[in-house]
Coordinates of C-alpha atoms and ligand atoms in Angstrom, one line a residue:
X1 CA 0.0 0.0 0.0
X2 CA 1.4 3.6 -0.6
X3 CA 0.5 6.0 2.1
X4 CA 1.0 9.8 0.0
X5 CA 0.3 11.3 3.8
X6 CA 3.5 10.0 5.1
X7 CA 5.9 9.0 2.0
X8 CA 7.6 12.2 0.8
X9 CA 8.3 10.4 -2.9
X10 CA 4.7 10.6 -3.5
X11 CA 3.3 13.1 -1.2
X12 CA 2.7 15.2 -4.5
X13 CA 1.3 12.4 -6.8
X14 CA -2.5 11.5 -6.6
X15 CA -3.2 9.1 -4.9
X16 CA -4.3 5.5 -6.5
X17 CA -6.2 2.8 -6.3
X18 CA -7.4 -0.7 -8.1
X19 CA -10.2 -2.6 -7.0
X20 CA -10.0 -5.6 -8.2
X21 CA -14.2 -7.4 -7.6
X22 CA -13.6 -10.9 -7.7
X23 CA -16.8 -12.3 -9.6
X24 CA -15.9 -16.2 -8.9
X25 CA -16.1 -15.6 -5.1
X26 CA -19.4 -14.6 -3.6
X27 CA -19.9 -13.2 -0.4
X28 CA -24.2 -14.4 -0.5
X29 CA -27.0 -13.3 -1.7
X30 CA -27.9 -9.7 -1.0
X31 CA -31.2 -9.8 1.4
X32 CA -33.4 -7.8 1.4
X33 CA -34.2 -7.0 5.0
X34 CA -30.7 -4.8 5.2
X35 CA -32.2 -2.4 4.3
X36 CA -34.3 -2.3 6.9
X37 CA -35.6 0.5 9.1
X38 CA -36.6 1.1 13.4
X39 CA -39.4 2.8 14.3
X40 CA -39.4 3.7 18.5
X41 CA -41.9 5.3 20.8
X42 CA -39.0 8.2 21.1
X43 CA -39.3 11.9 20.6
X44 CA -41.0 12.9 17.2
X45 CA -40.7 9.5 15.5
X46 CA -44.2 8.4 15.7
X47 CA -46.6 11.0 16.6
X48 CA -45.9 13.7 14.5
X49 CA -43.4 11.5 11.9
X50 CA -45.2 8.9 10.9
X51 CA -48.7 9.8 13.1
X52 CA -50.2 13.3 12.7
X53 CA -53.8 13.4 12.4
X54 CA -53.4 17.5 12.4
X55 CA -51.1 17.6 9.4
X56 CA -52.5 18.8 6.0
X57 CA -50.9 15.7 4.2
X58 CA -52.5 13.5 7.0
X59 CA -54.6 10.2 5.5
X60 CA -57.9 9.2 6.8
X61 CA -56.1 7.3 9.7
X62 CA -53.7 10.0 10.6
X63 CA -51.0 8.5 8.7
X64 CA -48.5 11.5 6.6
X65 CA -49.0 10.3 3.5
X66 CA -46.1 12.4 2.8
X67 CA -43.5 10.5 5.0
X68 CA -44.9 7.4 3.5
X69 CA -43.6 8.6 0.1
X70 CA -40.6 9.0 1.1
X71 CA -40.2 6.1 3.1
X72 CA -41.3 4.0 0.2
X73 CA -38.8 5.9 -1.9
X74 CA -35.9 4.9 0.9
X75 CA -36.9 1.1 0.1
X76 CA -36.9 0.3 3.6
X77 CA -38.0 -3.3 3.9
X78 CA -38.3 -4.7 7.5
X79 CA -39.2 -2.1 10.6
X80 CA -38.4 -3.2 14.3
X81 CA -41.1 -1.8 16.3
X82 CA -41.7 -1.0 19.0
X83 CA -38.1 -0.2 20.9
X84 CA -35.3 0.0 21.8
X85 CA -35.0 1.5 25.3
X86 CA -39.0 2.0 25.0
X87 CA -39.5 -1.7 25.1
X88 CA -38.3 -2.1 28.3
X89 CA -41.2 -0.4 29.8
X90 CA -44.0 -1.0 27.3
X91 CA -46.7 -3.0 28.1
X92 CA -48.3 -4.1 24.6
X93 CA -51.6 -4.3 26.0
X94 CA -52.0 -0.6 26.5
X95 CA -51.5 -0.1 22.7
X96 CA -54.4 -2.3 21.5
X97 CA -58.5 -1.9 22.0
X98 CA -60.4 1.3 21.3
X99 CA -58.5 4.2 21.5
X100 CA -60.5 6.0 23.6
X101 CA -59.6 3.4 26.4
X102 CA -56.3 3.5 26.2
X103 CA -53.9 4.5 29.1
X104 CA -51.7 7.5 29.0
X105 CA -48.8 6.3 30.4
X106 CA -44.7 7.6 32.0
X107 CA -42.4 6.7 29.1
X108 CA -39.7 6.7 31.1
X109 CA -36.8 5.5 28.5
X110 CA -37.9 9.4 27.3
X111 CA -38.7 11.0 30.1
X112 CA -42.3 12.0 28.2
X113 CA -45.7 11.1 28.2
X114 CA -47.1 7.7 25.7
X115 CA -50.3 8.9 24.5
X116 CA -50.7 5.0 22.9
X117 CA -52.7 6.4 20.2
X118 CA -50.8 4.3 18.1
X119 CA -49.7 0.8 18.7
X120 CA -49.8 -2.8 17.1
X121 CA -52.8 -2.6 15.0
X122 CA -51.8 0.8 13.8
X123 CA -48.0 0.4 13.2
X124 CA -48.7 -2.8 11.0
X125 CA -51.0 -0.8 9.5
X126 CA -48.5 1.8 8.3
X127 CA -46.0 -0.8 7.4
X128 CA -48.5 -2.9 4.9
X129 CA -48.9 0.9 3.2
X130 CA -45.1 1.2 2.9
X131 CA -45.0 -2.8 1.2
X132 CA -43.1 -3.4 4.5
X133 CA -42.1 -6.4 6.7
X134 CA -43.1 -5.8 10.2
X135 CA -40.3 -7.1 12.8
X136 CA -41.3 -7.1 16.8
X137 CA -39.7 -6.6 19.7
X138 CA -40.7 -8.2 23.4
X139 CA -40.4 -6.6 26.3
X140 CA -38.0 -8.7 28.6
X141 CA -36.7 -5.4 31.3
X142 CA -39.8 -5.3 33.2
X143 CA -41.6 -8.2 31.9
X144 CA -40.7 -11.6 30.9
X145 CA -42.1 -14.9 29.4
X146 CA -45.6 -14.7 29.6
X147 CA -46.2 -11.4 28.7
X148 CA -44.1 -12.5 25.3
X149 CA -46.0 -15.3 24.7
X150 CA -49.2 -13.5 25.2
X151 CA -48.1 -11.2 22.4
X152 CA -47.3 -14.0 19.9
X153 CA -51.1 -15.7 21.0
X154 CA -52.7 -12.4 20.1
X155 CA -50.5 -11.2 16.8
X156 CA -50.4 -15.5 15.5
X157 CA -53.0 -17.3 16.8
X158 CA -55.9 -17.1 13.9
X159 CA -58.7 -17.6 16.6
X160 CA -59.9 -19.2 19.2
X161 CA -58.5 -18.0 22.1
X162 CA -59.2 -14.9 24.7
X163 CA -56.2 -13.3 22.9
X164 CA -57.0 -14.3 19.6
X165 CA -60.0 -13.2 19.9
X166 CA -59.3 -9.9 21.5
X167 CA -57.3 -9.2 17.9
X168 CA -60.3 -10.4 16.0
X169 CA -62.8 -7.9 18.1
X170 CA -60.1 -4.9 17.9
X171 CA -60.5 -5.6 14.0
X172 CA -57.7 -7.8 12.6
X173 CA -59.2 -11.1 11.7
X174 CA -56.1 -12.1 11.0
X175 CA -53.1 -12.9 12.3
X176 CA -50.7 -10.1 11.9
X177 CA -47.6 -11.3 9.7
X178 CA -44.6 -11.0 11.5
X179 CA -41.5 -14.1 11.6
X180 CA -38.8 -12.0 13.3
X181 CA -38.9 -11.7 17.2
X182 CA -36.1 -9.4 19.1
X183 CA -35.8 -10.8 22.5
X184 CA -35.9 -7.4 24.6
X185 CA -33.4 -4.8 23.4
X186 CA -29.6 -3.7 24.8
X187 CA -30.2 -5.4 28.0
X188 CA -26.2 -5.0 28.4
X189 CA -27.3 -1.3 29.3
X190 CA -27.1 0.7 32.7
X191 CA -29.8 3.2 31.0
X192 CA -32.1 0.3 30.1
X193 CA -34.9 -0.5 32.0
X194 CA -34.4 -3.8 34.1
X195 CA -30.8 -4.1 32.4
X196 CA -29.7 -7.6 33.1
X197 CA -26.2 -9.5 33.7
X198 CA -25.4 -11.8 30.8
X199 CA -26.0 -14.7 32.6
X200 CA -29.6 -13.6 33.3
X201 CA -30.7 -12.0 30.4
X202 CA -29.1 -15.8 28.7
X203 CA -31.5 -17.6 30.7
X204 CA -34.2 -15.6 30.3
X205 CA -33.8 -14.9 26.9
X206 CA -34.0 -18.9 26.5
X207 CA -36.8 -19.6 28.3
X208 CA -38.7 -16.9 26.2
X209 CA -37.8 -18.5 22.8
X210 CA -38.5 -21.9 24.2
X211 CA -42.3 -21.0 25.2
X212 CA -42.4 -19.0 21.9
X213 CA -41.5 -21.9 19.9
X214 CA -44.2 -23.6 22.1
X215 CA -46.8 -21.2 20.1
X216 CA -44.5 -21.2 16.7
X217 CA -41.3 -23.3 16.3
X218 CA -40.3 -21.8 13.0
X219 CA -39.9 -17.7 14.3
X220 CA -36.7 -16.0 13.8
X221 CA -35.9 -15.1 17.1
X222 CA -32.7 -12.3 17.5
X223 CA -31.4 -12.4 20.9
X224 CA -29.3 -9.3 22.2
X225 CA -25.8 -9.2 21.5
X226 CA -24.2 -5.9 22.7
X227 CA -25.3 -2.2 22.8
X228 CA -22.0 -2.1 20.7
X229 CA -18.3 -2.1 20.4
X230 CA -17.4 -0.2 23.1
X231 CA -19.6 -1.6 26.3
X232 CA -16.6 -3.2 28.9
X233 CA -19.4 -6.1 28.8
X234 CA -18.6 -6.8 24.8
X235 CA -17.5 -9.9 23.8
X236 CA -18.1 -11.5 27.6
X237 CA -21.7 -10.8 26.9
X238 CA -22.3 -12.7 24.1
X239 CA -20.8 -15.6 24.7
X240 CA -22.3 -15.9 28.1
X241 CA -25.8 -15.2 26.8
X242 CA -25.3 -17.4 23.5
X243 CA -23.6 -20.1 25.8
X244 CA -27.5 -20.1 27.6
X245 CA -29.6 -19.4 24.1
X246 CA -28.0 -21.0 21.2
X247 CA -29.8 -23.5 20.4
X248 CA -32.8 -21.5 21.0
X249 CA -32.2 -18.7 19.0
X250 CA -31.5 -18.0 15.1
X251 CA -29.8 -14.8 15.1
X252 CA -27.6 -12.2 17.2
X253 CA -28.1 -8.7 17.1
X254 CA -25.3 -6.1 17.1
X255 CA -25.7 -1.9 17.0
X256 CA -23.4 0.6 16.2
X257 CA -23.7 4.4 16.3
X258 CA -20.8 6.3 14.8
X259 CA -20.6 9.8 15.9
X260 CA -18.0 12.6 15.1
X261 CA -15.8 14.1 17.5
X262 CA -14.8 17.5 17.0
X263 CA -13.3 18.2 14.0
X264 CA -11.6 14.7 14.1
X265 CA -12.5 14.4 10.2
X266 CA -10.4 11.4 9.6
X267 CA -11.5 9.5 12.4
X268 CA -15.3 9.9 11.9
X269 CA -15.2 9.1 8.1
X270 CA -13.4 5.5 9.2
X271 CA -16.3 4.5 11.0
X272 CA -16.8 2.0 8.4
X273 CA -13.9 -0.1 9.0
X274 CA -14.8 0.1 12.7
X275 CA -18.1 -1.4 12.2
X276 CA -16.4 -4.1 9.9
X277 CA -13.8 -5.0 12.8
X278 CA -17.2 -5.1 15.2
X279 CA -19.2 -6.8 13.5
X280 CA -15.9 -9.7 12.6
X281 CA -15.6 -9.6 16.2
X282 CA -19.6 -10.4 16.8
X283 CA -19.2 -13.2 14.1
X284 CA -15.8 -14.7 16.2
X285 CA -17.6 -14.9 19.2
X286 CA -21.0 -16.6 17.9
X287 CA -19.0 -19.2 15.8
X288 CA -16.9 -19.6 19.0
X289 CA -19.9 -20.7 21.0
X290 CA -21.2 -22.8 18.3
X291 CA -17.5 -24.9 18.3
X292 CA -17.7 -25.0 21.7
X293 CA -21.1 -26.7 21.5
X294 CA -20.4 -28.6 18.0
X295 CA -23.7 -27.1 16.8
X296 CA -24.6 -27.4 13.3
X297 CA -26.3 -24.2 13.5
X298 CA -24.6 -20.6 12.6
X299 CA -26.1 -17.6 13.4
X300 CA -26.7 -14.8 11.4
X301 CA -26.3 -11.2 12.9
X302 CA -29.3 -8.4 13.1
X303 CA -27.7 -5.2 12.8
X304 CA -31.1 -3.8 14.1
X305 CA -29.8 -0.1 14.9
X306 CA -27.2 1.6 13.0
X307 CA -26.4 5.5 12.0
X308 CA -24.8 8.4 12.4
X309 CA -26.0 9.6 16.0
X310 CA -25.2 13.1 17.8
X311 CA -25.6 11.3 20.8
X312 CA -23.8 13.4 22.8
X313 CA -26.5 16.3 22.3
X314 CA -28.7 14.2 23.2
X315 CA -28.7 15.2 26.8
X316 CA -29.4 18.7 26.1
X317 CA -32.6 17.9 24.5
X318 CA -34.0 15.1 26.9
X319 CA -36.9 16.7 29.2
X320 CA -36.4 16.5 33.1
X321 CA -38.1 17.0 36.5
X322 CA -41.8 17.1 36.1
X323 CA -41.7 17.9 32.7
X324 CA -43.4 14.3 30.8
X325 CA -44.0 16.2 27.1
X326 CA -46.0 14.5 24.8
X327 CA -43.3 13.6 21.5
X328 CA -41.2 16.1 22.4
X329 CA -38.5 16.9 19.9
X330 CA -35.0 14.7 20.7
X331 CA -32.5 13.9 18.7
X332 CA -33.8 15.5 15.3
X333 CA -30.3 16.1 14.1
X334 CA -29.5 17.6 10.8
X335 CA -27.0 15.6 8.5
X336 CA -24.1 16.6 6.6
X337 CA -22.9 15.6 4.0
X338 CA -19.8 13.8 5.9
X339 CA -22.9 12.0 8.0
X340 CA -24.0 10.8 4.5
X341 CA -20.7 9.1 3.5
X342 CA -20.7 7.6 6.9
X343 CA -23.8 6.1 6.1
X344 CA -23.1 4.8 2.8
X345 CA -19.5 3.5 3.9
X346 CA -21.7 1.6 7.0
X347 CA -24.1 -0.2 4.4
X348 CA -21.1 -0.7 1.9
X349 CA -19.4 -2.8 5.5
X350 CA -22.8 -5.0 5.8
X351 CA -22.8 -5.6 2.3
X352 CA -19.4 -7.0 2.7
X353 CA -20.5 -9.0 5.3
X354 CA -23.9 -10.1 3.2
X355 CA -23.2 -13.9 4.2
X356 CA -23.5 -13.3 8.1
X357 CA -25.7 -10.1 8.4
X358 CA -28.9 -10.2 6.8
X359 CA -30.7 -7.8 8.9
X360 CA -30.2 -4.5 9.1
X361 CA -31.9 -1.3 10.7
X362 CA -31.0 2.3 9.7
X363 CA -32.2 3.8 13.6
X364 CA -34.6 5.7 12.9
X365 CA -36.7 6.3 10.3
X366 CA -38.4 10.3 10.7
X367 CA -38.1 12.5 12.8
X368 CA -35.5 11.2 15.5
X369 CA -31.7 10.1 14.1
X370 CA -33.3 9.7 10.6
X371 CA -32.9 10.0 6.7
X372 CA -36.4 11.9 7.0
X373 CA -38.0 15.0 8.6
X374 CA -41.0 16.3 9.1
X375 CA -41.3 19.0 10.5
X376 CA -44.6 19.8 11.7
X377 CA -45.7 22.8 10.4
X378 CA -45.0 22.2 6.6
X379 CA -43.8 19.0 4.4
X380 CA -41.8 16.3 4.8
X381 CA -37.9 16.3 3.0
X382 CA -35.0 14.3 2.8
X383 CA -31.8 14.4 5.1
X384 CA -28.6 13.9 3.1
X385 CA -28.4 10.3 4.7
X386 CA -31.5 9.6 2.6
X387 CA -29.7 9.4 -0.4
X388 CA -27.0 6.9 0.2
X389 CA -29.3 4.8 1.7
X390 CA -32.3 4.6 -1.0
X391 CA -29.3 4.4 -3.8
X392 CA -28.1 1.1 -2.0
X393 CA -31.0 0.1 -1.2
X394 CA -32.3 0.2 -5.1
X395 CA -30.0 -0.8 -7.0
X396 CA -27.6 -3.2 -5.0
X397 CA -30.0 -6.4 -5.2
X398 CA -28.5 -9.5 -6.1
X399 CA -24.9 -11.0 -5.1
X400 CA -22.5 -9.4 -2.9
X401 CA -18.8 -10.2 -4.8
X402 CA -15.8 -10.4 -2.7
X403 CA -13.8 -7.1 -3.6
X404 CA -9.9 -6.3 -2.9
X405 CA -8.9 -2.7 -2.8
X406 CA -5.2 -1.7 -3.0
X407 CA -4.6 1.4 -2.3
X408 CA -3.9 4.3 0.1
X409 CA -4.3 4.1 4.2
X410 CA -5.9 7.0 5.8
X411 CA -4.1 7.6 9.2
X412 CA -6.7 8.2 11.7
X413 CA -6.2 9.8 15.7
X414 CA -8.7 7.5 17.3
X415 CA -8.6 4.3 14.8
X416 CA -5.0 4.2 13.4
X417 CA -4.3 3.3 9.6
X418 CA -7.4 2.1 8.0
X419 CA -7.8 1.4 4.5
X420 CA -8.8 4.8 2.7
X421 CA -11.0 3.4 -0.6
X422 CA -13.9 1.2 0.5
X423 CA -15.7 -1.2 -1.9
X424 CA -18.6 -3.2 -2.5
X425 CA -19.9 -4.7 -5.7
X426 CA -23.2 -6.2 -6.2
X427 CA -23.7 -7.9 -9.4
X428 CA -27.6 -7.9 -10.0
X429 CA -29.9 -10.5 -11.2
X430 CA -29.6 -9.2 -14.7
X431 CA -25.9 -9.4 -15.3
X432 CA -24.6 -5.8 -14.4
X433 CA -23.0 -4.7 -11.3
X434 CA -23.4 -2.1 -8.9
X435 CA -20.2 -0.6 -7.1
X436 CA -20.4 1.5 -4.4
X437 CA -17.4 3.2 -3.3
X438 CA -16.3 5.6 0.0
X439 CA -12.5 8.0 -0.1
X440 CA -12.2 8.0 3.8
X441 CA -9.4 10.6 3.2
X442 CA -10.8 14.5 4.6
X443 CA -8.2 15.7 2.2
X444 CA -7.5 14.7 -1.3
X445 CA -9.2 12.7 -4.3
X446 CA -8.1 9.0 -5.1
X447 CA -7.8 8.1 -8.8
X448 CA -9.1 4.4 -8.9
X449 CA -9.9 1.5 -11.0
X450 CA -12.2 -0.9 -11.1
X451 CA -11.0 -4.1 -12.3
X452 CA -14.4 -6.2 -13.6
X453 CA -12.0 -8.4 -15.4
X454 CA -13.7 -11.2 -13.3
X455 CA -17.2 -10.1 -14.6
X456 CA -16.5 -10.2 -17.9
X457 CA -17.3 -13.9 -18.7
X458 CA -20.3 -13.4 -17.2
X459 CA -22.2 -11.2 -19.4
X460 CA -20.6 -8.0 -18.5
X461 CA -19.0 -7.8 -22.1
X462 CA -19.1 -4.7 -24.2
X463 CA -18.9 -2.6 -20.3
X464 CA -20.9 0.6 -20.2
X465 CA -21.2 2.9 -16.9
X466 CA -24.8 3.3 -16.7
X467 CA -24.9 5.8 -14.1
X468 CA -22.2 7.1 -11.7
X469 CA -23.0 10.0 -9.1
X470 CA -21.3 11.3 -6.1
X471 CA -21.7 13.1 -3.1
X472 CA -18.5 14.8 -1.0
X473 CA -18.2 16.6 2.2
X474 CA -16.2 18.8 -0.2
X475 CA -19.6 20.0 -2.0
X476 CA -19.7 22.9 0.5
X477 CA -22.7 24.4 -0.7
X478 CA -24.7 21.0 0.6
X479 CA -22.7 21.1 3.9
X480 CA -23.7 24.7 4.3
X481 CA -27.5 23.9 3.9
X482 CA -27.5 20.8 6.0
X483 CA -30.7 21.0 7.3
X484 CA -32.5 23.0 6.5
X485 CA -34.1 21.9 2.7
X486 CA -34.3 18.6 1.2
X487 CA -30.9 17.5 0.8
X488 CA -29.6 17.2 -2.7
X489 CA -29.2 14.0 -4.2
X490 CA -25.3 12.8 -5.2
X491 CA -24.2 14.8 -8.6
X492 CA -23.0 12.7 -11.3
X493 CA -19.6 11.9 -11.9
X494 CA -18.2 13.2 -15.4
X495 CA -15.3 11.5 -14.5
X496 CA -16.1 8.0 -14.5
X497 CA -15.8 6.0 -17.8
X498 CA -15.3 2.5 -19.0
X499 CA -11.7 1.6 -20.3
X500 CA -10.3 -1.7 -20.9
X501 CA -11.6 -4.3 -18.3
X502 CA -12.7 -1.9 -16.2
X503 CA -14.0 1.7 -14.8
X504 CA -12.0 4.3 -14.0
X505 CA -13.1 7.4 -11.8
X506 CA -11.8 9.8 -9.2
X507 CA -13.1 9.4 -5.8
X508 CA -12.7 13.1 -4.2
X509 CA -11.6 13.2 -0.5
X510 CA -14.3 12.2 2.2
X511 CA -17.4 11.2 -0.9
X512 CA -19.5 8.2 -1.8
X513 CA -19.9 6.8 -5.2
X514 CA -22.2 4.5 -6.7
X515 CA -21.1 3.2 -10.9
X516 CA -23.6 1.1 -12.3
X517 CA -22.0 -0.6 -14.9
X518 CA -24.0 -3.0 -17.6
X519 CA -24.1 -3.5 -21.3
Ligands
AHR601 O1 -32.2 4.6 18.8 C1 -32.1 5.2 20.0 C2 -31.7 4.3 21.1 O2 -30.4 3.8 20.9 C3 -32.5 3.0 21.3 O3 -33.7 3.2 22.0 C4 -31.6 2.1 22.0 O4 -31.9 0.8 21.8 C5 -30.2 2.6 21.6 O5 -29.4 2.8 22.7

């Protein structure tokens, strides 16, 4: 690798790179549910983001039929609902039945007020209007087995039963679709309600998926792995909870926030190869478990929360005291365009990973840490993470290819040298291939190839780039506006072209780049 920041002989040249996308090694099918989206009781995210009965663009059931747009242009697939930190206190029970007759209730994971105006019924309502997959998540802080099982008898059971028959006279006659089960949420956690030690939140996360299976054997059930890389508990935790659940369970979940810090450029924009070293440690310590127990089974990993996050201002924003707001606004962050590439180089890391993660769930969807706002007072708009993640999501269906990338290193203060060109190529059901590509580097463009020589037998021949666009942290005027109007989608890229067996483009510093290349 040549590193221009630190070897005087090529400090002036531009920097270069090959990737080189090896067609005769997949990685696995791309599914579908990465591109998934999480929906949470929190701040703005579901009365007055997806729920507003008082906005102009408002449906007949109070749904924004403006957000819905835009969610449906997103191509989110699967939505975990209902928490995150606001499962830990919810009691499902308050969110079904005539709405009239439904409690107002402390949500104290918010410190604010749950009106339950919207709850099973409704969300899966929403979700079959945005062609979505609805995912649930039980409470297991300050509830347990039954109250899990209860669930599953009222959302599975077709009739027959007092819960089955409660769904059928709140008006669902039948059973709500839903295969994957999160068993509680970041139970690792000091701020989570009822957070657990390993050991218990192992046993009881087993004895939930045993009664579950009771009900319905084939679920997907996701037990918690950690809140992310850097809880003291990482690693420990999951193989003491998988060392109680693995045989009960299908799949372990892992979250990762990335967040800048200061002006630390470098740092934040290598959040991707962070994830990827989290997410290979995840894998090492669920195959380890499964040695240990010479089980057949591996599991796959839920990556069911994932952005960019300004947690840190989080606090400022949280109500206090006596103060229990109704949706009060949290977390309603404004994106960059730096924020974007993060995004894009996060989903490029899963998509890498496509044979062991195949769930993943951009947190959140409107409103709160999300791609889209709507504010409440005029219409809905895109956040500049919206367009790396609906790009992905449209176009990289198919098979993840193993890529190689030589190139430069970007020399981080918080993450050391990380590779500075990230890749992934997709080649689609039809014979073309989708690359997606991220310059970590805050300062200077990387000239780079694309070798599809491995492609080329396999109806690739004749190469045209059918689209190429980009978006940089250097477009200042975008940077300048974050916020504040819908975000402008990624320019395209006069610079990409095909030549030889390949692409060739320039990557400017700190972008994300998507070539389409086909006949
Ligand atoms: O998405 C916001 C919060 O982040 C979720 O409630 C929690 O699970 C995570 O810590």
């Amino acid at each position: 690798m040549t590193d221009p920041a630190t070897d005087p002989a090529t400090a002036t040249d531009p920097a270069t790179a090959t990737i080189t996308v090896d067609g005769a090694n997949p990685i696995g099918p791309v599914n579908r549910r990465l591109f998934g989206g999480f929906v949470e009781h929190m701040g703005r995210g579901v009365y007055g983001g997806l729920y507003d009965p008082a906005h102009p663009a408002a449906d007949a059931d109070g749904f924004r039929a403006d957000v819905i747009e835009l969610v449906r242009e997103l191509g989110m697939t699967v939505f975990r609902y209902p928490g995150g930190n606001f499962v830990s206190g919810y009691r499902w029970e308050d969110g079904v039945g005539p709405r009239a007759s439904r409690p107002r209730r402390l949500n104290l994971a918010w410190h604010s007020t749950e009106t339950n105006a919207v709850g099973l019924h409704e969300f899966a309502d929403w979700v079959e209007r945005v062609d979505g997959e609805l995912m649930l998540a039980t409470n297991l802080g300050t509830r347990g087995v039954l109250e899990a099982t209860d669930l599953l008898e009222y959302a599975r059971i077709p009739h027959g039963t007092e819960r089955a028959e409660q769904r059928r006279r709140n008006g669902r006659e039948e059973p709500f679709d839903v295969r994957m089960w999160c068993l509680g949420n970041e139970l690792d956690g000091p701020w989570q309600l009822g957070q657990l030690t390993a050991d218990e939140y192992g046993s009881l996360a087993a004895r939930t998926a045993k009664a579950m299976r009771m009900i319905e054997p084939d679920l997907e059930l996701v037990a918690c792995g950690s809140s992310g890389p850097l809880m003291p508990t990482f690693g420990e935790w999951e193989r003491t909870v998988l060392r109680h659940a693995y045989d009960d369970v299908d799949v372990i979940s892992a979250h990762f926030y990335a967040e800048p810090t200061g002006d630390d450029l470098a740092s934040f924009l290598a959040s991707g190869a962070v994830m990827d070293a989290y997410l290979g440690a995840v894998i090492e310590h669920a195959d380890a478990v499964r040695d240990e127990r010479g089980s057949a089974k591996t599991l796959a990993i839920s990556v069911d929360e994932w952005n960019v996050w300004y947690q840190s201002r989080m606090a400022a924003t949280l109500p206090t005291g006596d103060d229990w707001p109704e949706a009060p606004a949290l977390s309603e962050d404004e994106y960059t365009t730096a924020d974007a590439v993060v995004v894009g180089d996060l989903l490029i890391t899963m998509l890498g990973r496509a044979d062991r993660v195949t769930t993943a769930c951009l947190a959140q969807v409107v409103n709160v840490i999300a791609p889209i706002a709507a504010p409440a007072d005029g219409p809905a708009r895109r956040r500049t993470t919206f367009h790396p993640f609906s790009l992905t999501s449209r176009h990289a269906r198919g098979t993840s290819l193993a890529t190689t990338v030589d190139g430069p290193v970007s020399v981080t203060s918080l993450h050391g040298e990380v590779p500075a060109i990230s890749a992934a190529a997709v080649r689609g059901e039809t014979g073309g291939v989708v690359v997606l590509l991220v310059n970590r580097l805050p300062e200077g463009a990387v000239e780079t190839t694309i070798d599809l020589r491995g492609e080329l037998g396999r109806g690739l021949g004749g190469l045209r780039v059918l689209e190429a666009v980009t978006m940089s942290a250097g477009d200042s005027v975008e940077d300048a506006t974050a916020g504040h109007g819908d975000a402008a989608p990624p320019r395209p890229n006069p610079t990409a072209r095909a030549e030889g067996d390949g692409v060739h483009l320039t990557l400017p510093a700190a972008s994300w780049s998507m070539v389409r290349v086909g006949r």
